[in-house]
Coordinates of C-alpha atoms in Angstrom, one line a residue:
M10 CA 18.2 -28.7 -15.3
F11 CA 16.5 -32.3 -14.3
D12 CA 19.1 -32.6 -11.5
R13 CA 17.9 -29.2 -10.1
I14 CA 14.2 -29.7 -10.4
A15 CA 15.0 -33.3 -8.7
E16 CA 16.9 -31.4 -5.8
A17 CA 13.8 -29.0 -5.8
R18 CA 11.6 -32.0 -5.1
E19 CA 13.2 -32.9 -2.1
R20 CA 13.1 -29.8 -0.3
N21 CA 9.2 -30.3 -0.2
G22 CA 8.6 -26.6 -0.4
Q23 CA 11.4 -25.3 2.1
P24 CA 14.0 -22.7 1.0
R25 CA 17.4 -23.9 -0.2
E26 CA 20.1 -23.5 2.2
E27 CA 22.7 -22.6 -0.4
R28 CA 21.2 -20.2 -2.7
P29 CA 22.3 -16.7 -4.5
E30 CA 23.2 -13.8 -1.8
E31 CA 20.8 -11.6 -4.1
V32 CA 17.7 -13.7 -3.1
D33 CA 18.3 -13.4 0.7
E34 CA 19.1 -9.5 0.0
F35 CA 15.6 -9.5 -1.8
F36 CA 13.8 -10.3 1.9
E37 CA 16.1 -8.0 3.7
P38 CA 13.5 -4.9 5.1
T39 CA 14.2 -1.4 3.6
E40 CA 12.8 1.6 4.5
E41 CA 9.1 2.1 3.8
V42 CA 6.3 4.7 4.7
G43 CA 4.1 3.2 7.2
Y44 CA 3.9 2.3 10.9
K45 CA 5.8 -1.0 11.2
Q46 CA 5.9 -1.2 7.5
G47 CA 9.5 -1.6 6.8
L48 CA 12.4 0.2 8.3
S49 CA 11.6 3.4 10.3
L50 CA 11.9 6.8 8.8
L51 CA 13.3 7.8 12.0
D52 CA 16.3 7.5 14.2
R53 CA 14.3 5.3 16.6
S54 CA 12.2 2.1 17.0
Y55 CA 8.5 2.4 16.1
E56 CA 7.8 1.6 20.0
N57 CA 9.7 5.1 20.7
Y58 CA 7.4 6.6 18.1
P59 CA 5.7 9.5 19.8
S60 CA 1.9 8.9 20.8
R61 CA -1.0 11.7 19.6
Q62 CA -0.7 13.4 23.0
E63 CA 3.1 13.5 22.9
L64 CA 3.2 14.9 19.5
L65 CA 1.1 17.7 20.9
Q66 CA 3.4 18.4 23.4
P67 CA 6.2 21.1 23.3
G68 CA 9.3 20.2 21.9
N69 CA 8.0 17.3 19.8
G70 CA 8.4 19.4 16.6
D71 CA 11.6 17.8 15.5
T72 CA 9.7 14.5 14.5
L73 CA 7.4 16.3 11.8
D74 CA 10.4 18.3 10.6
T75 CA 12.6 14.9 10.2
L76 CA 9.6 13.4 8.5
S77 CA 8.8 15.9 6.1
E78 CA 12.0 15.9 5.2
H79 CA 12.6 12.6 4.2
E80 CA 12.6 11.8 0.4
L81 CA 9.7 9.0 1.0
V82 CA 7.5 11.4 2.7
T83 CA 5.5 13.5 0.1
S84 CA 2.2 14.4 2.0
I85 CA 0.4 14.7 5.4
S86 CA -0.8 11.8 4.8
D87 CA 2.5 9.8 4.6
V88 CA 3.5 11.7 8.1
A89 CA 0.1 10.1 9.5
S90 CA 0.5 6.7 8.3
E91 CA 4.2 6.7 9.6
L92 CA 3.1 7.9 12.9
N93 CA -0.1 5.9 13.0
I94 CA -1.9 9.1 13.8
R95 CA -4.8 10.8 12.1
D96 CA -4.3 13.6 9.1
E97 CA -6.2 15.9 11.2
V98 CA -4.0 15.5 14.2
I99 CA -0.8 15.7 12.3
E100 CA -1.8 19.0 11.3
K101 CA -3.0 20.3 14.2
A102 CA 0.5 19.4 15.8
A103 CA 2.3 21.1 12.7
N104 CA 0.4 24.3 13.7
L105 CA 1.3 24.3 17.1
H106 CA 5.2 23.7 16.4
G107 CA 5.2 25.9 13.7
V108 CA 6.1 23.2 11.3
D109 CA 4.9 24.3 7.7
L110 CA 3.7 20.8 5.7
S111 CA 2.3 22.8 3.1
T112 CA 5.6 22.4 0.4
F113 CA 6.1 18.5 0.1
E114 CA 7.6 18.3 -3.3
I115 CA 5.5 16.1 -5.6
T116 CA 7.0 13.1 -6.8
V117 CA 6.0 11.1 -9.6
D118 CA 5.1 7.3 -8.9
T119 CA 6.8 5.5 -11.7
S120 CA 6.0 2.2 -10.1
N121 CA 4.2 -0.4 -12.8
E122 CA 1.1 -1.9 -11.6
D123 CA 1.6 -4.3 -14.3
T124 CA 5.0 -5.9 -13.2
I125 CA 6.2 -8.4 -10.6
T126 CA 9.8 -7.6 -9.0
V127 CA 11.5 -10.7 -8.2
P128 CA 15.0 -11.7 -7.6
L129 CA 18.1 -12.2 -10.3
E130 CA 15.3 -10.5 -12.9
G131 CA 14.0 -7.4 -11.5
D132 CA 10.7 -6.4 -13.1
V133 CA 8.5 -9.2 -15.2
A134 CA 5.7 -7.8 -17.2
I135 CA 2.3 -9.7 -16.1
E136 CA 1.3 -9.7 -19.7
H137 CA 4.0 -12.3 -20.5
L138 CA 2.6 -14.6 -17.4
R139 CA 0.0 -16.9 -17.2
E140 CA -2.9 -16.0 -14.5
P141 CA -3.2 -16.3 -11.6
L142 CA 0.1 -16.3 -11.4
Y143 CA 0.9 -19.4 -9.4
E144 CA -0.2 -21.0 -12.3
D145 CA 2.9 -20.1 -14.6
S146 CA 5.4 -22.6 -14.6
R147 CA 8.2 -20.5 -15.7
L148 CA 7.5 -18.1 -12.9
L149 CA 7.2 -21.1 -10.5
Y150 CA 10.4 -22.7 -11.8
H151 CA 12.5 -19.5 -11.5
L152 CA 11.7 -18.6 -7.9
Y153 CA 11.4 -22.2 -6.4
V154 CA 14.3 -23.9 -8.4
Q155 CA 16.8 -20.9 -9.4
C156 CA 16.4 -18.6 -6.8
G157 CA 15.7 -21.5 -4.2
M158 CA 12.8 -19.8 -2.2
G159 CA 10.3 -21.8 0.0
V160 CA 6.6 -21.7 -0.7
E161 CA 6.3 -19.1 2.1
E162 CA 8.7 -16.7 0.5
I163 CA 7.0 -17.2 -2.7
A164 CA 3.3 -16.2 -1.3
Q165 CA 5.4 -13.2 0.3
T166 CA 6.9 -12.1 -3.0
L167 CA 3.9 -12.5 -5.3
S168 CA 1.7 -10.8 -2.4
D169 CA 4.1 -7.7 -2.0
S170 CA 4.6 -7.2 -5.9
L171 CA 0.5 -7.4 -6.1
D172 CA 0.1 -5.4 -3.1
S173 CA -0.9 -2.1 -5.7
V174 CA -3.7 -4.0 -6.6
N175 CA -5.0 -5.5 -3.2
T176 CA -4.2 -9.2 -4.2
S177 CA -3.2 -11.7 -1.8
V178 CA -1.3 -15.1 -2.9
L179 CA -1.9 -17.8 -0.1
E180 CA 0.7 -20.4 0.6
R181 CA -1.4 -23.0 -0.4
D182 CA -2.1 -21.7 -3.9
I183 CA 1.8 -21.9 -4.6
Q184 CA 1.9 -25.2 -2.9
Q185 CA -0.5 -26.7 -5.2
G186 CA 0.8 -24.8 -8.2
L187 CA 4.3 -26.2 -7.3
I188 CA 2.4 -29.6 -7.3
D189 CA 1.0 -29.2 -10.7
V190 CA 4.1 -28.3 -12.6
G191 CA 5.7 -31.1 -11.2
L192 CA 8.1 -29.3 -8.5
L193 CA 6.7 -30.8 -5.7
E194 CA 5.4 -34.3 -4.9
G195 CA 1.4 -34.5 -4.7
N196 CA -2.3 -34.7 -6.3
R197 CA -2.2 -32.5 -9.2
T198 CA -5.1 -30.5 -10.2
D199 CA -6.3 -32.1 -13.3
D200 CA -6.8 -28.6 -15.7
G201 CA -4.5 -30.3 -18.5
R202 CA -1.5 -28.4 -17.7
G203 CA 2.2 -29.9 -18.6
T204 CA 5.0 -30.3 -15.9
V205 CA 7.9 -28.2 -16.6
E206 CA 9.9 -31.4 -18.0
E207 CA 6.8 -31.7 -20.5
E208 CA 6.5 -28.0 -21.3
D209 CA 10.4 -27.2 -21.5
L210 CA 9.7 -24.6 -19.7
R211 CA 7.4 -22.9 -22.3
L212 CA 3.9 -22.2 -21.7
G213 CA 0.9 -21.2 -24.0
G214 CA 3.4 -20.3 -26.9
T215 CA 4.5 -17.4 -25.1
S216 CA 7.6 -15.2 -25.5
I217 CA 9.1 -15.9 -22.4
E218 CA 11.4 -18.4 -21.5
M219 CA 13.2 -20.0 -18.8
K220 CA 17.1 -20.6 -19.2
E221 CA 19.2 -22.4 -17.8
P222 CA 21.7 -19.9 -15.2
E223 CA 24.9 -18.7 -17.1
S224 CA 27.3 -18.3 -13.9
D225 CA 27.2 -21.0 -11.5
I226 CA 28.3 -18.2 -9.1
R227 CA 25.4 -16.2 -9.4
E228 CA 23.0 -18.4 -10.8
R229 CA 21.9 -15.8 -13.2
G230 CA 19.6 -16.7 -15.4
G231 CA 15.5 -17.3 -15.9
L232 CA 12.6 -15.1 -17.3
T233 CA 13.5 -13.6 -20.9
V234 CA 11.9 -12.2 -23.9
N235 CA 12.6 -13.0 -27.2
A236 CA 11.2 -10.4 -29.2
S237 CA 11.1 -12.6 -32.5
D238 CA 8.5 -14.3 -31.1
Y239 CA 6.2 -11.5 -31.5
A240 CA 6.9 -11.2 -35.5

C-alpha cells in the first residue's frame, strides 16, 4: 500500500499514465438529454441541429419524431432542452408538423441522490462518507491512488455525481484534501485529521474500509461495507 501512496505523491495531482481501462471508460461521453450535454441524441452534430426558425419550416418534423421516440426523452421539456429551444416553440412546431408529443411514456427516475458513482465501485452511499466528500480519506485514496485519477478528474467526478443537488467541487478543494490526508505534499489544514497511513484508511469508526486490489490486472477493490460494524 505504501509504495502506491509514494507513487501517487510523486504524480503531484496528475493522472496516472497506466491505470485500469474502466477508469478511462468512465470518462467517455454517453448520450444525455441537453444541448451539448454528452453525445447528441440525433444522428448529427450539435452544430447541425435546427434553429428555431428552421424547426418551424416544412420538412423538419423528422427531428421531433426522432427525439420523441428516444428512450431518454420523456417530455416536451426534454425535447426543448436537447434542441436548446423553448417549450412553446417545440409545441408550435409539433402542431405544424403533425407530431404528437402528448404520448410520452412515463419513466420513473430510480437514481439515488444520496449516492455518488465512482469507477471500479459503482454507487457508494454518501451517508458512509465524510462530508464534504473531498475530506474523506478513503474516497480520495480510491480515486487518486487506486483509480489513478488526477485532481481535475476527481473534481469532475464528484461534481457530476452531485449535480442533482447543485453541488460543485472545486479543484483547489481536491488538492487541499489530498494534502490533508497525506497523498500530496503541501501545508496541511490543522483540523485534527490523520493521514491515510495513520488512519489505516479508516475514518471516524465508519464501516467503510479501503482494501488493497485483489487483482493486479483489474486493480479492483476500494470502498466496501462491513455489515458487522453496525451490530
